[in-house]
PDB file of N, CA and C in Angstrom:
ATOM      1  N   MET J   1     116.963 101.065 128.119  1.00 48.00           N
ATOM      2  CA  MET J   1     115.761 101.721 127.650  1.00 48.00           C
ATOM      3  C   MET J   1     116.018 102.307 126.270  1.00 48.00           C
ATOM      4  N   ALA J   2     115.058 102.138 125.394  1.00 52.00           N
ATOM      5  CA  ALA J   2     115.194 102.594 124.017  1.00 52.00           C
ATOM      6  C   ALA J   2     115.178 104.126 123.956  1.00 52.00           C
ATOM      7  N   THR J   3     116.031 104.677 123.115  1.00 80.00           N
ATOM      8  CA  THR J   3     116.102 106.118 122.940  1.00 80.00           C
ATOM      9  C   THR J   3     115.664 106.544 121.544  1.00 80.00           C
ATOM     10  N   GLU J   4     115.623 105.626 120.618  1.00 88.00           N
ATOM     11  CA  GLU J   4     115.199 105.886 119.240  1.00 88.00           C
ATOM     12  C   GLU J   4     114.089 104.908 118.897  1.00 88.00           C
ATOM     13  N   SER J   5     113.357 105.222 117.840  1.00 93.00           N
ATOM     14  CA  SER J   5     112.393 104.244 117.350  1.00 93.00           C
ATOM     15  C   SER J   5     112.536 104.131 115.837  1.00 93.00           C
ATOM     16  N   GLU J   6     112.250 102.948 115.351  1.00 96.00           N
ATOM     17  CA  GLU J   6     112.312 102.645 113.924  1.00 96.00           C
ATOM     18  C   GLU J   6     111.063 101.854 113.558  1.00 96.00           C
ATOM     19  N   VAL J   7     110.593 102.064 112.348  1.00 96.00           N
ATOM     20  CA  VAL J   7     109.413 101.363 111.856  1.00 96.00           C
ATOM     21  C   VAL J   7     109.862 100.197 110.978  1.00 96.00           C
ATOM     22  N   VAL J   8     109.350  99.021 111.296  1.00 96.00           N
ATOM     23  CA  VAL J   8     109.594  97.827 110.481  1.00 96.00           C
ATOM     24  C   VAL J   8     108.549  97.825 109.376  1.00 96.00           C
ATOM     25  N   SER J   9     109.025  97.996 108.145  1.00 97.00           N
ATOM     26  CA  SER J   9     108.104  98.089 107.009  1.00 97.00           C
ATOM     27  C   SER J   9     107.907  96.764 106.292  1.00 97.00           C
ATOM     28  N   LYS J  10     108.841  95.811 106.538  1.00 98.00           N
ATOM     29  CA  LYS J  10     108.727  94.511 105.870  1.00 98.00           C
ATOM     30  C   LYS J  10     109.306  93.424 106.762  1.00 98.00           C
ATOM     31  N   VAL J  11     108.598  92.313 106.824  1.00 97.00           N
ATOM     32  CA  VAL J  11     109.075  91.115 107.504  1.00 97.00           C
ATOM     33  C   VAL J  11     109.154  90.042 106.423  1.00 97.00           C
ATOM     34  N   GLN J  12     110.355  89.511 106.228  1.00 97.00           N
ATOM     35  CA  GLN J  12     110.559  88.580 105.111  1.00 97.00           C
ATOM     36  C   GLN J  12     111.284  87.331 105.562  1.00 97.00           C
ATOM     37  N   ALA J  13     110.772  86.187 105.127  1.00 95.00           N
ATOM     38  CA  ALA J  13     111.469  84.917 105.300  1.00 95.00           C
ATOM     39  C   ALA J  13     112.451  84.800 104.139  1.00 95.00           C
ATOM     40  N   LEU J  14     113.734  84.784 104.451  1.00 94.00           N
ATOM     41  CA  LEU J  14     114.757  84.682 103.408  1.00 94.00           C
ATOM     42  C   LEU J  14     114.932  83.227 102.988  1.00 94.00           C
ATOM     43  N   GLU J  15     115.460  83.013 101.801  1.00 91.00           N
ATOM     44  CA  GLU J  15     115.674  81.652 101.303  1.00 91.00           C
ATOM     45  C   GLU J  15     116.576  80.838 102.223  1.00 91.00           C
ATOM     46  N   SER J  16     117.438  81.510 102.969  1.00 89.00           N
ATOM     47  CA  SER J  16     118.367  80.850 103.887  1.00 89.00           C
ATOM     48  C   SER J  16     117.676  80.324 105.142  1.00 89.00           C
ATOM     49  N   GLY J  17     116.394  80.702 105.344  1.00 90.00           N
ATOM     50  CA  GLY J  17     115.677  80.318 106.545  1.00 90.00           C
ATOM     51  C   GLY J  17     115.712  81.395 107.614  1.00 90.00           C
ATOM     52  N   GLU J  18     116.482  82.435 107.372  1.00 93.00           N
ATOM     53  CA  GLU J  18     116.544  83.556 108.304  1.00 93.00           C
ATOM     54  C   GLU J  18     115.326  84.443 108.113  1.00 93.00           C
ATOM     55  N   ILE J  19     115.070  85.304 109.092  1.00 95.00           N
ATOM     56  CA  ILE J  19     113.993  86.279 108.978  1.00 95.00           C
ATOM     57  C   ILE J  19     114.607  87.670 108.961  1.00 95.00           C
ATOM     58  N   LEU J  20     114.076  88.512 108.104  1.00 97.00           N
ATOM     59  CA  LEU J  20     114.521  89.894 107.944  1.00 97.00           C
ATOM     60  C   LEU J  20     113.444  90.832 108.455  1.00 97.00           C
ATOM     61  N   LEU J  21     113.846  91.802 109.280  1.00 97.00           N
ATOM     62  CA  LEU J  21     112.986  92.905 109.677  1.00 97.00           C
ATOM     63  C   LEU J  21     113.563  94.142 109.020  1.00 97.00           C
ATOM     64  N   ALA J  22     112.988  94.540 107.877  1.00 97.00           N
ATOM     65  CA  ALA J  22     113.487  95.681 107.107  1.00 97.00           C
ATOM     66  C   ALA J  22     112.891  96.972 107.657  1.00 97.00           C
ATOM     67  N   LEU J  23     113.729  97.997 107.768  1.00 97.00           N
ATOM     68  CA  LEU J  23     113.310  99.269 108.336  1.00 97.00           C
ATOM     69  C   LEU J  23     112.909 100.254 107.246  1.00 97.00           C
ATOM     70  N   ALA J  24     111.853 100.999 107.500  1.00 96.00           N
ATOM     71  CA  ALA J  24     111.379 102.003 106.545  1.00 96.00           C
ATOM     72  C   ALA J  24     112.459 103.039 106.258  1.00 96.00           C
ATOM     73  N   SER J  25     113.261 103.371 107.260  1.00 95.00           N
ATOM     74  CA  SER J  25     114.298 104.394 107.115  1.00 95.00           C
ATOM     75  C   SER J  25     115.550 103.887 106.411  1.00 95.00           C
ATOM     76  N   GLY J  26     115.688 102.575 106.312  1.00 92.00           N
ATOM     77  CA  GLY J  26     116.919 102.001 105.775  1.00 92.00           C
ATOM     78  C   GLY J  26     117.972 101.791 106.843  1.00 92.00           C
ATOM     79  N   GLY J  27     117.725 102.297 108.058  1.00 91.00           N
ATOM     80  CA  GLY J  27     118.626 102.056 109.181  1.00 91.00           C
ATOM     81  C   GLY J  27     119.758 103.040 109.306  1.00 91.00           C
ATOM     82  N   GLY J  28     120.598 102.764 110.308  1.00 89.00           N
ATOM     83  CA  GLY J  28     121.736 103.630 110.592  1.00 89.00           C
ATOM     84  C   GLY J  28     123.023 102.843 110.654  1.00 89.00           C
ATOM     85  N   ALA J  29     124.130 103.515 110.457  1.00 86.00           N
ATOM     86  CA  ALA J  29     125.440 102.861 110.432  1.00 86.00           C
ATOM     87  C   ALA J  29     125.759 102.149 111.746  1.00 86.00           C
ATOM     88  N   SER J  30     125.315 102.690 112.862  1.00 90.00           N
ATOM     89  CA  SER J  30     125.634 102.088 114.162  1.00 90.00           C
ATOM     90  C   SER J  30     124.920 100.758 114.387  1.00 90.00           C
ATOM     91  N   TYR J  31     123.911 100.455 113.590  1.00 92.00           N
ATOM     92  CA  TYR J  31     123.153  99.223 113.776  1.00 92.00           C
ATOM     93  C   TYR J  31     124.008  97.985 113.511  1.00 92.00           C
ATOM     94  N   GLN J  32     125.081  98.156 112.758  1.00 91.00           N
ATOM     95  CA  GLN J  32     125.963  97.028 112.468  1.00 91.00           C
ATOM     96  C   GLN J  32     126.564  96.431 113.737  1.00 91.00           C
ATOM     97  N   HIS J  33     126.596  97.184 114.820  1.00 88.00           N
ATOM     98  CA  HIS J  33     127.219  96.718 116.056  1.00 88.00           C
ATOM     99  C   HIS J  33     126.340  95.770 116.869  1.00 88.00           C
ATOM    100  N   VAL J  34     125.144  95.499 116.417  1.00 92.00           N
ATOM    101  CA  VAL J  34     124.243  94.603 117.143  1.00 92.00           C
ATOM    102  C   VAL J  34     124.849  93.202 117.280  1.00 92.00           C
ATOM    103  N   TYR J  35     125.709  92.806 116.335  1.00 83.00           N
ATOM    104  CA  TYR J  35     126.331  91.473 116.394  1.00 83.00           C
ATOM    105  C   TYR J  35     127.161  91.284 117.649  1.00 83.00           C
ATOM    106  N   ARG J  36     127.638  92.377 118.217  1.00 84.00           N
ATOM    107  CA  ARG J  36     128.499  92.288 119.407  1.00 84.00           C
ATOM    108  C   ARG J  36     127.794  91.649 120.598  1.00 84.00           C
ATOM    109  N   ALA J  37     126.487  91.682 120.599  1.00 82.00           N
ATOM    110  CA  ALA J  37     125.728  91.071 121.689  1.00 82.00           C
ATOM    111  C   ALA J  37     125.813  89.550 121.643  1.00 82.00           C
ATOM    112  N   ALA J  38     126.245  89.008 120.518  1.00 84.00           N
ATOM    113  CA  ALA J  38     126.383  87.555 120.328  1.00 84.00           C
ATOM    114  C   ALA J  38     125.091  86.829 120.686  1.00 84.00           C
ATOM    115  N   ARG J  39     123.954  87.360 120.189  1.00 89.00           N
ATOM    116  CA  ARG J  39     122.657  86.771 120.496  1.00 89.00           C
ATOM    117  C   ARG J  39     121.904  86.385 119.235  1.00 89.00           C
ATOM    118  N   GLY J  40     122.642  86.230 118.131  1.00 90.00           N
ATOM    119  CA  GLY J  40     122.018  85.716 116.917  1.00 90.00           C
ATOM    120  C   GLY J  40     121.303  86.736 116.061  1.00 90.00           C
ATOM    121  N   VAL J  41     121.587  88.016 116.257  1.00 93.00           N
ATOM    122  CA  VAL J  41     120.951  89.062 115.466  1.00 93.00           C
ATOM    123  C   VAL J  41     122.046  89.861 114.774  1.00 93.00           C
ATOM    124  N   TYR J  42     121.854  90.109 113.483  1.00 94.00           N
ATOM    125  CA  TYR J  42     122.843  90.818 112.687  1.00 94.00           C
ATOM    126  C   TYR J  42     122.180  91.905 111.868  1.00 94.00           C
ATOM    127  N   TRP J  43     122.957  92.940 111.531  1.00 95.00           N
ATOM    128  CA  TRP J  43     122.488  94.008 110.650  1.00 95.00           C
ATOM    129  C   TRP J  43     122.914  93.688 109.229  1.00 95.00           C
ATOM    130  N   ARG J  44     121.997  93.816 108.285  1.00 93.00           N
ATOM    131  CA  ARG J  44     122.311  93.633 106.867  1.00 93.00           C
ATOM    132  C   ARG J  44     122.018  94.951 106.172  1.00 93.00           C
ATOM    133  N   GLY J  45     123.052  95.762 106.006  1.00 94.00           N
ATOM    134  CA  GLY J  45     122.896  97.052 105.361  1.00 94.00           C
ATOM    135  C   GLY J  45     122.378  96.945 103.946  1.00 94.00           C
ATOM    136  N   ASP J  46     122.778  95.878 103.243  1.00 94.00           N
ATOM    137  CA  ASP J  46     122.322  95.695 101.866  1.00 94.00           C
ATOM    138  C   ASP J  46     120.816  95.434 101.794  1.00 94.00           C
ATOM    139  N   LEU J  47     120.232  94.950 102.891  1.00 95.00           N
ATOM    140  CA  LEU J  47     118.796  94.693 102.942  1.00 95.00           C
ATOM    141  C   LEU J  47     118.055  95.736 103.776  1.00 95.00           C
ATOM    142  N   GLY J  48     118.816  96.594 104.455  1.00 95.00           N
ATOM    143  CA  GLY J  48     118.209  97.646 105.265  1.00 95.00           C
ATOM    144  C   GLY J  48     117.455  97.143 106.466  1.00 95.00           C
ATOM    145  N   GLY J  49     117.986  96.057 107.075  1.00 96.00           N
ATOM    146  CA  GLY J  49     117.271  95.525 108.228  1.00 96.00           C
ATOM    147  C   GLY J  49     118.067  94.563 109.071  1.00 96.00           C
ATOM    148  N   PHE J  50     117.430  94.105 110.108  1.00 95.00           N
ATOM    149  CA  PHE J  50     118.013  93.141 111.036  1.00 95.00           C
ATOM    150  C   PHE J  50     117.616  91.737 110.614  1.00 95.00           C
ATOM    151  N   VAL J  51     118.551  90.796 110.783  1.00 95.00           N
ATOM    152  CA  VAL J  51     118.358  89.424 110.336  1.00 95.00           C
ATOM    153  C   VAL J  51     118.697  88.478 111.482  1.00 95.00           C
ATOM    154  N   SER J  52     117.937  87.405 111.565  1.00 94.00           N
ATOM    155  CA  SER J  52     118.247  86.343 112.529  1.00 94.00           C
ATOM    156  C   SER J  52     119.427  85.529 112.007  1.00 94.00           C
ATOM    157  N   SER J  53     120.063  84.804 112.906  1.00 87.00           N
ATOM    158  CA  SER J  53     121.208  83.990 112.477  1.00 87.00           C
ATOM    159  C   SER J  53     120.771  82.697 111.805  1.00 87.00           C
ATOM    160  N   GLY J  54     119.542  82.339 111.922  1.00 70.00           N
ATOM    161  CA  GLY J  54     119.008  81.120 111.333  1.00 70.00           C
ATOM    162  C   GLY J  54     117.819  80.666 112.141  1.00 70.00           C
ATOM    163  N   ARG J  55     116.933  79.923 111.524  1.00 60.00           N
ATOM    164  CA  ARG J  55     115.698  79.561 112.226  1.00 60.00           C
ATOM    165  C   ARG J  55     115.920  78.554 113.330  1.00 60.00           C
ATOM    166  N   LYS J  56     116.722  77.539 113.060  1.00 73.00           N
ATOM    167  CA  LYS J  56     116.934  76.453 114.021  1.00 73.00           C
ATOM    168  C   LYS J  56     115.581  75.968 114.526  1.00 73.00           C
ATOM    169  N   GLU J  57     115.392  75.908 115.829  1.00 82.00           N
ATOM    170  CA  GLU J  57     114.123  75.397 116.359  1.00 82.00           C
ATOM    171  C   GLU J  57     113.111  76.499 116.637  1.00 82.00           C
ATOM    172  N   TRP J  58     113.487  77.761 116.456  1.00 90.00           N
ATOM    173  CA  TRP J  58     112.586  78.872 116.744  1.00 90.00           C
ATOM    174  C   TRP J  58     111.646  79.153 115.577  1.00 90.00           C
ATOM    175  N   THR J  59     110.447  79.591 115.922  1.00 92.00           N
ATOM    176  CA  THR J  59     109.499  80.037 114.905  1.00 92.00           C
ATOM    177  C   THR J  59     109.884  81.445 114.446  1.00 92.00           C
ATOM    178  N   TYR J  60     109.324  81.850 113.319  1.00 93.00           N
ATOM    179  CA  TYR J  60     109.572  83.221 112.864  1.00 93.00           C
ATOM    180  C   TYR J  60     109.041  84.227 113.880  1.00 93.00           C
ATOM    181  N   ALA J  61     107.933  83.933 114.511  1.00 93.00           N
ATOM    182  CA  ALA J  61     107.376  84.843 115.514  1.00 93.00           C
ATOM    183  C   ALA J  61     108.316  85.003 116.702  1.00 93.00           C
ATOM    184  N   LYS J  62     108.937  83.914 117.113  1.00 93.00           N
ATOM    185  CA  LYS J  62     109.870  84.008 118.242  1.00 93.00           C
ATOM    186  C   LYS J  62     111.114  84.796 117.835  1.00 93.00           C
ATOM    187  N   TRP J  63     111.600  84.593 116.601  1.00 93.00           N
ATOM    188  CA  TRP J  63     112.737  85.376 116.119  1.00 93.00           C
ATOM    189  C   TRP J  63     112.369  86.845 116.031  1.00 93.00           C
ATOM    190  N   PHE J  64     111.173  87.142 115.552  1.00 95.00           N
ATOM    191  CA  PHE J  64     110.715  88.525 115.476  1.00 95.00           C
ATOM    192  C   PHE J  64     110.797  89.177 116.853  1.00 95.00           C
ATOM    193  N   ALA J  65     110.228  88.516 117.835  1.00 93.00           N
ATOM    194  CA  ALA J  65     110.227  89.046 119.200  1.00 93.00           C
ATOM    195  C   ALA J  65     111.646  89.188 119.748  1.00 93.00           C
ATOM    196  N   HIS J  66     112.498  88.237 119.444  1.00 93.00           N
ATOM    197  CA  HIS J  66     113.886  88.264 119.915  1.00 93.00           C
ATOM    198  C   HIS J  66     114.642  89.448 119.300  1.00 93.00           C
ATOM    199  N   ILE J  67     114.480  89.655 118.010  1.00 94.00           N
ATOM    200  CA  ILE J  67     115.153  90.771 117.340  1.00 94.00           C
ATOM    201  C   ILE J  67     114.690  92.097 117.934  1.00 94.00           C
ATOM    202  N   VAL J  68     113.400  92.249 118.157  1.00 94.00           N
ATOM    203  CA  VAL J  68     112.857  93.463 118.769  1.00 94.00           C
ATOM    204  C   VAL J  68     113.501  93.701 120.134  1.00 94.00           C
ATOM    205  N   ALA J  69     113.582  92.653 120.949  1.00 93.00           N
ATOM    206  CA  ALA J  69     114.157  92.779 122.287  1.00 93.00           C
ATOM    207  C   ALA J  69     115.645  93.125 122.235  1.00 93.00           C
ATOM    208  N   ILE J  70     116.389  92.473 121.376  1.00 93.00           N
ATOM    209  CA  ILE J  70     117.832  92.716 121.268  1.00 93.00           C
ATOM    210  C   ILE J  70     118.096  94.148 120.806  1.00 93.00           C
ATOM    211  N   CYS J  71     117.345  94.617 119.834  1.00 94.00           N
ATOM    212  CA  CYS J  71     117.543  95.990 119.350  1.00 94.00           C
ATOM    213  C   CYS J  71     117.285  97.001 120.455  1.00 94.00           C
ATOM    214  N   SER J  72     116.281  96.755 121.254  1.00 92.00           N
ATOM    215  CA  SER J  72     115.982  97.643 122.371  1.00 92.00           C
ATOM    216  C   SER J  72     117.082  97.574 123.429  1.00 92.00           C
ATOM    217  N   ASP J  73     117.433  96.368 123.823  1.00 90.00           N
ATOM    218  CA  ASP J  73     118.408  96.177 124.903  1.00 90.00           C
ATOM    219  C   ASP J  73     119.817  96.601 124.516  1.00 90.00           C
ATOM    220  N   GLU J  74     120.246  96.266 123.324  1.00 90.00           N
ATOM    221  CA  GLU J  74     121.639  96.459 122.923  1.00 90.00           C
ATOM    222  C   GLU J  74     121.902  97.770 122.184  1.00 90.00           C
ATOM    223  N   LEU J  75     120.911  98.242 121.427  1.00 91.00           N
ATOM    224  CA  LEU J  75     121.117  99.446 120.622  1.00 91.00           C
ATOM    225  C   LEU J  75     120.306 100.641 121.100  1.00 91.00           C
ATOM    226  N   GLY J  76     119.342 100.396 121.975  1.00 92.00           N
ATOM    227  CA  GLY J  76     118.458 101.469 122.394  1.00 92.00           C
ATOM    228  C   GLY J  76     117.494 101.885 121.305  1.00 92.00           C
ATOM    229  N   VAL J  77     117.159 100.944 120.429  1.00 93.00           N
ATOM    230  CA  VAL J  77     116.264 101.221 119.304  1.00 93.00           C
ATOM    231  C   VAL J  77     114.994 100.391 119.468  1.00 93.00           C
ATOM    232  N   GLU J  78     113.879 101.079 119.560  1.00 94.00           N
ATOM    233  CA  GLU J  78     112.576 100.426 119.684  1.00 94.00           C
ATOM    234  C   GLU J  78     112.037 100.171 118.284  1.00 94.00           C
ATOM    235  N   LEU J  79     111.834  98.901 117.940  1.00 94.00           N
ATOM    236  CA  LEU J  79     111.278  98.545 116.634  1.00 94.00           C
ATOM    237  C   LEU J  79     109.771  98.426 116.753  1.00 94.00           C
ATOM    238  N   GLU J  80     109.070  99.087 115.837  1.00 94.00           N
ATOM    239  CA  GLU J  80     107.617  99.031 115.824  1.00 94.00           C
ATOM    240  C   GLU J  80     107.159  98.575 114.449  1.00 94.00           C
ATOM    241  N   LEU J  81     106.310  97.580 114.435  1.00 94.00           N
ATOM    242  CA  LEU J  81     105.791  97.044 113.185  1.00 94.00           C
ATOM    243  C   LEU J  81     104.763  98.002 112.606  1.00 94.00           C
ATOM    244  N   ALA J  82     104.983  98.413 111.362  1.00 94.00           N
ATOM    245  CA  ALA J  82     104.041  99.308 110.683  1.00 94.00           C
ATOM    246  C   ALA J  82     102.695  98.619 110.509  1.00 94.00           C
ATOM    247  N   ASP J  83     101.636  99.397 110.588  1.00 92.00           N
ATOM    248  CA  ASP J  83     100.301  98.843 110.392  1.00 92.00           C
ATOM    249  C   ASP J  83     100.153  98.242 109.000  1.00 92.00           C
ATOM    250  N   ASN J  84     100.870  98.796 108.036  1.00 94.00           N
ATOM    251  CA  ASN J  84     100.790  98.317 106.656  1.00 94.00           C
ATOM    252  C   ASN J  84     102.052  97.550 106.246  1.00 94.00           C
ATOM    253  N   ALA J  85     102.710  96.925 107.206  1.00 95.00           N
ATOM    254  CA  ALA J  85     103.941  96.186 106.918  1.00 95.00           C
ATOM    255  C   ALA J  85     103.694  95.078 105.899  1.00 95.00           C
ATOM    256  N   GLN J  86     104.674  94.872 105.029  1.00 97.00           N
ATOM    257  CA  GLN J  86     104.613  93.781 104.055  1.00 97.00           C
ATOM    258  C   GLN J  86     105.121  92.506 104.729  1.00 97.00           C
ATOM    259  N   PHE J  87     104.500  91.403 104.390  1.00 97.00           N
ATOM    260  CA  PHE J  87     104.979  90.094 104.821  1.00 97.00           C
ATOM    261  C   PHE J  87     105.316  89.317 103.562  1.00 97.00           C
ATOM    262  N   VAL J  88     106.562  88.881 103.464  1.00 98.00           N
ATOM    263  CA  VAL J  88     107.031  88.196 102.261  1.00 98.00           C
ATOM    264  C   VAL J  88     107.533  86.810 102.643  1.00 98.00           C
ATOM    265  N   GLY J  89     107.007  85.793 101.980  1.00 97.00           N
ATOM    266  CA  GLY J  89     107.461  84.426 102.207  1.00 97.00           C
ATOM    267  C   GLY J  89     106.979  83.807 103.509  1.00 97.00           C
ATOM    268  N   LEU J  90     105.969  84.402 104.118  1.00 96.00           N
ATOM    269  CA  LEU J  90     105.414  83.887 105.374  1.00 96.00           C
ATOM    270  C   LEU J  90     103.977  83.444 105.138  1.00 96.00           C
ATOM    271  N   SER J  91     103.605  82.347 105.770  1.00 96.00           N
ATOM    272  CA  SER J  91     102.226  81.869 105.663  1.00 96.00           C
ATOM    273  C   SER J  91     101.296  82.786 106.450  1.00 96.00           C
ATOM    274  N   ASP J  92     100.008  82.646 106.223  1.00 96.00           N
ATOM    275  CA  ASP J  92      99.026  83.426 106.975  1.00 96.00           C
ATOM    276  C   ASP J  92      99.164  83.145 108.470  1.00 96.00           C
ATOM    277  N   GLN J  93      99.428  81.896 108.830  1.00 96.00           N
ATOM    278  CA  GLN J  93      99.588  81.515 110.235  1.00 96.00           C
ATOM    279  C   GLN J  93     100.820  82.191 110.841  1.00 96.00           C
ATOM    280  N   GLN J  94     101.922  82.205 110.116  1.00 95.00           N
ATOM    281  CA  GLN J  94     103.145  82.845 110.605  1.00 95.00           C
ATOM    282  C   GLN J  94     102.937  84.353 110.779  1.00 95.00           C
ATOM    283  N   GLN J  95     102.232  84.962 109.834  1.00 96.00           N
ATOM    284  CA  GLN J  95     101.918  86.389 109.941  1.00 96.00           C
ATOM    285  C   GLN J  95     101.062  86.647 111.180  1.00 96.00           C
ATOM    286  N   ALA J  96     100.063  85.812 111.391  1.00 95.00           N
ATOM    287  CA  ALA J  96      99.166  85.975 112.539  1.00 95.00           C
ATOM    288  C   ALA J  96      99.932  85.863 113.854  1.00 95.00           C
ATOM    289  N   GLU J  97     100.901  84.947 113.921  1.00 94.00           N
ATOM    290  CA  GLU J  97     101.702  84.786 115.136  1.00 94.00           C
ATOM    291  C   GLU J  97     102.536  86.041 115.410  1.00 94.00           C
ATOM    292  N   ILE J  98     103.091  86.618 114.376  1.00 94.00           N
ATOM    293  CA  ILE J  98     103.870  87.858 114.533  1.00 94.00           C
ATOM    294  C   ILE J  98     102.952  89.001 114.949  1.00 94.00           C
ATOM    295  N   LEU J  99     101.813  89.127 114.308  1.00 93.00           N
ATOM    296  CA  LEU J  99     100.871  90.187 114.647  1.00 93.00           C
ATOM    297  C   LEU J  99     100.326  90.024 116.064  1.00 93.00           C
ATOM    298  N   ALA J 100     100.228  88.793 116.552  1.00 90.00           N
ATOM    299  CA  ALA J 100      99.768  88.554 117.918  1.00 90.00           C
ATOM    300  C   ALA J 100     100.725  89.175 118.926  1.00 90.00           C
ATOM    301  N   HIS J 101     102.021  89.131 118.647  1.00 76.00           N
ATOM    302  CA  HIS J 101     103.003  89.763 119.538  1.00 76.00           C
ATOM    303  C   HIS J 101     102.762  91.268 119.595  1.00 76.00           C
ATOM    304  N   LYS J 102     102.486  91.863 118.440  1.00 68.00           N
ATOM    305  CA  LYS J 102     102.238  93.305 118.384  1.00 68.00           C
ATOM    306  C   LYS J 102     100.987  93.669 119.173  1.00 68.00           C
ATOM    307  N   SER J 103      99.943  92.882 119.039  1.00 63.00           N
ATOM    308  CA  SER J 103      98.670  93.216 119.679  1.00 63.00           C
ATOM    309  C   SER J 103      98.699  93.035 121.191  1.00 63.00           C
ATOM    310  N   ARG J 104      99.679  92.306 121.695  1.00 56.00           N
ATOM    311  CA  ARG J 104      99.796  92.136 123.144  1.00 56.00           C
ATOM    312  C   ARG J 104     100.300  93.389 123.841  1.00 56.00           C
ATOM    313  N   GLY J 105     100.793  94.353 123.056  1.00 47.00           N
ATOM    314  CA  GLY J 105     101.265  95.591 123.667  1.00 47.00           C
ATOM    315  C   GLY J 105     102.645  95.472 124.275  1.00 47.00           C
ATOM    316  N   VAL J 106     103.337  94.378 123.998  1.00 43.00           N
ATOM    317  CA  VAL J 106     104.681  94.197 124.534  1.00 43.00           C
ATOM    318  C   VAL J 106     105.712  94.405 123.440  1.00 43.00           C
ATOM    319  N   ASN J 107     105.246  94.879 122.292  1.00 46.00           N
ATOM    320  CA  ASN J 107     106.105  95.189 121.151  1.00 46.00           C
ATOM    321  C   ASN J 107     107.003  94.014 120.763  1.00 46.00           C
ATOM    322  N   GLY J 108     106.445  92.827 120.884  1.00 44.00           N
ATOM    323  CA  GLY J 108     107.158  91.663 120.375  1.00 44.00           C
ATOM    324  C   GLY J 108     108.168  91.060 121.315  1.00 44.00           C
ATOM    325  N   ARG J 109     108.293  91.543 122.540  1.00 42.00           N
ATOM    326  CA  ARG J 109     109.309  91.013 123.438  1.00 42.00           C
ATOM    327  C   ARG J 109     109.049  89.550 123.764  1.00 42.00           C
ATOM    328  N   VAL J 110     110.118  88.814 123.905  1.00 42.00           N
ATOM    329  CA  VAL J 110     110.033  87.397 124.260  1.00 42.00           C
ATOM    330  C   VAL J 110     110.841  87.168 125.526  1.00 42.00           C
ATOM    331  N   ASP J 111     110.363  86.303 126.384  1.00 39.00           N
ATOM    332  CA  ASP J 111     111.118  85.975 127.602  1.00 39.00           C
ATOM    333  C   ASP J 111     112.376  85.226 127.217  1.00 39.00           C
ATOM    334  N   ARG J 112     113.453  85.554 127.928  1.00 36.00           N
ATOM    335  CA  ARG J 112     114.712  84.878 127.636  1.00 36.00           C
ATOM    336  C   ARG J 112     115.107  84.011 128.782  1.00 36.00           C
TER     337      ARG J 112
END
């Protein structure tokens, strides 16, 4: 169960094909330990957010949901997408898919 909450202020498709969920707060030092879960999610302190290991066959929306779930399960941090979050390098369709997860009230969780 999550004990902290963080606001995702930016969702960005990186040139590498990874997706970044940047935190408004810039994050915390303990977030670097998310890699220990070995579930494809990493902390990038230089970017102030969580990053997927690569797109592979998953959509950005599925990675978004996966990162949210991993942060909750492994770090006890509930990620919430800001109402005014920036979307960088994502199509309107990709943005809509991510926002659909938020509107479902499941905070982006994906079945594993």
